Amino acid sequence: AGLSSDDPISTQTLQDMYEGWPWFRETVDLIGMIVSKTDFSIAENYDNQLVDKDGELDRLGREVRAKLVQTRQAVLDVTKSTDFAGDHVALQRASSQIRHPYVDPVNVIQAELLKRFRAMDKRDDLTPQEQEEKQTLKDALIISINGVAAGMKNSG
């Protein structure tokens, strides 16, 4: 199901659709742009900070990353390209080089903020000072979400 390149006949059909259908081409190109922005080290940090290694979420994270690899390959196969960014590879690389030094640290901080917020959110016996700290963490999380979205030029 979905964008897959497992079957040569399906791959040829998807390539024909990519060449002949402008809407489909734009959709695949958008998927390529999105997967070109993904960073396994950032995802790994979120997992390390926030996910129980023996639980369902760890397994889900591994599955999502495996699907990402499959999707990246499918985009390359369908577009007959060697780069996810397609025709805009130079622009994407320049944009990433400018963006990553600013956005990556916000991602790291965001994972730490979320870890601290979750720990406080589990407690029912917070002092007034801790309740204030919890609200500050929540505000900082919202700011970090907006900062990452703005830095990635996506909505989230």
GROMACS .gro file of C-alpha atoms in nm:
model
  156
    1ALA     CA    1   0.000   0.000   0.000
    2GLY     CA    2   0.109   0.357  -0.056
    3LEU     CA    3   0.411   0.476  -0.247
    4SER     CA    4   0.612   0.160  -0.289
    5SER     CA    5   0.871   0.036  -0.533
    6ASP     CA    6   0.863  -0.333  -0.449
    7ASP     CA    7   0.698  -0.449  -0.773
    8PRO     CA    8   0.862  -0.356  -1.108
    9ILE     CA    9   0.523  -0.329  -1.284
   10SER     CA   10   0.387  -0.101  -1.011
   11THR     CA   11   0.706   0.103  -1.022
   12GLN     CA   12   0.667   0.152  -1.398
   13THR     CA   13   0.305   0.256  -1.349
   14LEU     CA   14   0.408   0.506  -1.080
   15GLN     CA   15   0.684   0.641  -1.305
   16ASP     CA   16   0.433   0.685  -1.590
   17MET     CA   17   0.196   0.864  -1.353
   18TYR     CA   18   0.481   1.085  -1.231
   19GLU     CA   19   0.567   1.181  -1.590
   20GLY     CA   20   0.210   1.228  -1.710
   21TRP     CA   21   0.007   1.359  -1.419
   22PRO     CA   22   0.113   1.702  -1.286
   23TRP     CA   23  -0.082   1.663  -0.961
   24PHE     CA   24   0.079   1.327  -0.888
   25ARG     CA   25   0.422   1.470  -0.975
   26GLU     CA   26   0.372   1.757  -0.731
   27THR     CA   27   0.257   1.517  -0.460
   28VAL     CA   28   0.561   1.291  -0.503
   29ASP     CA   29   0.791   1.594  -0.516
   30LEU     CA   30   0.636   1.723  -0.192
   31ILE     CA   31   0.693   1.385  -0.028
   32GLY     CA   32   1.054   1.399  -0.151
   33MET     CA   33   1.101   1.746  -0.002
   34ILE     CA   34   0.960   1.630   0.331
   35VAL     CA   35   1.175   1.316   0.352
   36SER     CA   36   1.480   1.520   0.254
   37LYS     CA   37   1.431   1.725   0.572
   38THR     CA   38   1.418   1.426   0.805
   39ASP     CA   39   1.713   1.359   1.032
   40PHE     CA   40   1.756   1.021   1.199
   41SER     CA   41   1.979   1.166   1.471
   42ILE     CA   42   1.703   1.405   1.580
   43ALA     CA   43   1.447   1.124   1.586
   44GLU     CA   44   1.690   0.908   1.780
   45ASN     CA   45   1.738   1.182   2.040
   46TYR     CA   46   1.362   1.210   2.091
   47ASP     CA   47   1.344   0.832   2.132
   48ASN     CA   48   1.635   0.826   2.376
   49GLN     CA   49   1.486   1.105   2.585
   50LEU     CA   50   1.119   1.012   2.577
   51VAL     CA   51   1.055   0.649   2.488
   52ASP     CA   52   1.068   0.337   2.705
   53LYS     CA   53   1.303   0.099   2.523
   54ASP     CA   54   1.091  -0.206   2.596
   55GLY     CA   55   0.756  -0.059   2.504
   56GLU     CA   56   0.522  -0.026   2.210
   57LEU     CA   57   0.645   0.325   2.125
   58ASP     CA   58   1.001   0.206   2.072
   59ARG     CA   59   0.877  -0.057   1.830
   60LEU     CA   60   0.657   0.203   1.658
   61GLY     CA   61   0.954   0.439   1.622
   62ARG     CA   62   1.162   0.168   1.458
   63GLU     CA   63   0.873   0.087   1.224
   64VAL     CA   64   0.827   0.453   1.128
   65ARG     CA   65   1.199   0.490   1.055
   66ALA     CA   66   1.190   0.173   0.842
   67LYS     CA   67   0.894   0.318   0.649
   68LEU     CA   68   1.091   0.638   0.602
   69VAL     CA   69   1.374   0.442   0.441
   70GLN     CA   70   1.123   0.263   0.215
   71THR     CA   71   0.957   0.594   0.124
   72ARG     CA   72   1.290   0.756   0.041
   73GLN     CA   73   1.375   0.467  -0.189
   74ALA     CA   74   1.031   0.475  -0.352
   75VAL     CA   75   1.065   0.849  -0.423
   76LEU     CA   76   1.403   0.787  -0.586
   77ASP     CA   77   1.265   0.498  -0.789
   78VAL     CA   78   0.950   0.679  -0.904
   79THR     CA   79   1.129   1.003  -0.992
   80LYS     CA   80   1.431   0.822  -1.144
   81SER     CA   81   1.644   1.060  -0.940
   82THR     CA   82   1.947   1.022  -0.718
   83ASP     CA   83   1.836   1.287  -0.468
   84PHE     CA   84   1.510   1.336  -0.277
   85ALA     CA   85   1.506   1.710  -0.342
   86GLY     CA   86   1.474   1.645  -0.715
   87ASP     CA   87   1.521   1.948  -0.938
   88HIS     CA   88   1.580   2.175  -0.640
   89VAL     CA   89   1.870   1.986  -0.483
   90ALA     CA   90   2.109   2.284  -0.469
   91LEU     CA   91   1.845   2.508  -0.312
   92GLN     CA   92   1.749   2.239  -0.059
   93ARG     CA   93   2.111   2.182   0.043
   94ALA     CA   94   2.178   2.554   0.085
   95SER     CA   95   1.858   2.593   0.283
   96SER     CA   96   1.947   2.297   0.506
   97GLN     CA   97   2.297   2.427   0.574
   98ILE     CA   98   2.153   2.757   0.689
   99ARG     CA   99   1.863   2.604   0.883
  100HIS     CA  100   2.019   2.311   1.071
  101PRO     CA  101   2.251   2.509   1.302
  102TYR     CA  102   1.945   2.688   1.437
  103VAL     CA  103   1.672   2.422   1.426
  104ASP     CA  104   1.870   2.120   1.550
  105PRO     CA  105   1.948   2.272   1.893
  106VAL     CA  106   1.582   2.368   1.933
  107ASN     CA  107   1.489   2.004   1.866
  108VAL     CA  108   1.732   1.888   2.136
  109ILE     CA  109   1.600   2.145   2.383
  110GLN     CA  110   1.243   2.053   2.295
  111ALA     CA  111   1.302   1.686   2.380
  112GLU     CA  112   1.449   1.784   2.717
  113LEU     CA  113   1.159   2.024   2.788
  114LEU     CA  114   0.907   1.755   2.703
  115LYS     CA  115   1.086   1.503   2.924
  116ARG     CA  116   1.077   1.743   3.218
  117PHE     CA  117   0.715   1.843   3.152
  118ARG     CA  118   0.602   1.479   3.139
  119ALA     CA  119   0.776   1.405   3.467
  120MET     CA  120   0.597   1.696   3.635
  121ASP     CA  121   0.265   1.617   3.467
  122LYS     CA  122   0.260   1.273   3.633
  123ARG     CA  123   0.270   1.425   3.980
  124ASP     CA  124  -0.038   1.538   4.172
  125ASP     CA  125   0.156   1.691   4.463
  126LEU     CA  126   0.326   1.987   4.293
  127THR     CA  127   0.409   2.285   4.509
  128PRO     CA  128   0.302   2.628   4.383
  129GLN     CA  129   0.661   2.688   4.268
  130GLU     CA  130   0.662   2.357   4.078
  131GLN     CA  131   0.323   2.440   3.923
  132GLU     CA  132   0.471   2.766   3.800
  133GLU     CA  133   0.772   2.578   3.662
  134LYS     CA  134   0.538   2.334   3.488
  135GLN     CA  135   0.355   2.624   3.321
  136THR     CA  136   0.690   2.772   3.216
  137LEU     CA  137   0.788   2.436   3.063
  138LYS     CA  138   0.457   2.422   2.877
  139ASP     CA  139   0.508   2.775   2.742
  140ALA     CA  140   0.863   2.689   2.636
  141LEU     CA  141   0.737   2.374   2.460
  142ILE     CA  142   0.485   2.576   2.260
  143ILE     CA  143   0.756   2.823   2.161
  144SER     CA  144   0.989   2.539   2.061
  145ILE     CA  145   0.718   2.376   1.848
  146ASN     CA  146   0.657   2.705   1.668
  147GLY     CA  147   1.031   2.758   1.631
  148VAL     CA  148   1.092   2.419   1.471
  149ALA     CA  149   0.790   2.461   1.241
  150ALA     CA  150   0.910   2.805   1.131
  151GLY     CA  151   1.266   2.684   1.086
  152MET     CA  152   1.159   2.387   0.877
  153LYS     CA  153   0.919   2.604   0.677
  154ASN     CA  154   0.635   2.360   0.745
  155SER     CA  155   0.337   2.371   0.976
  156GLY     CA  156   0.477   2.124   1.226
   0.00000   0.00000   0.00000
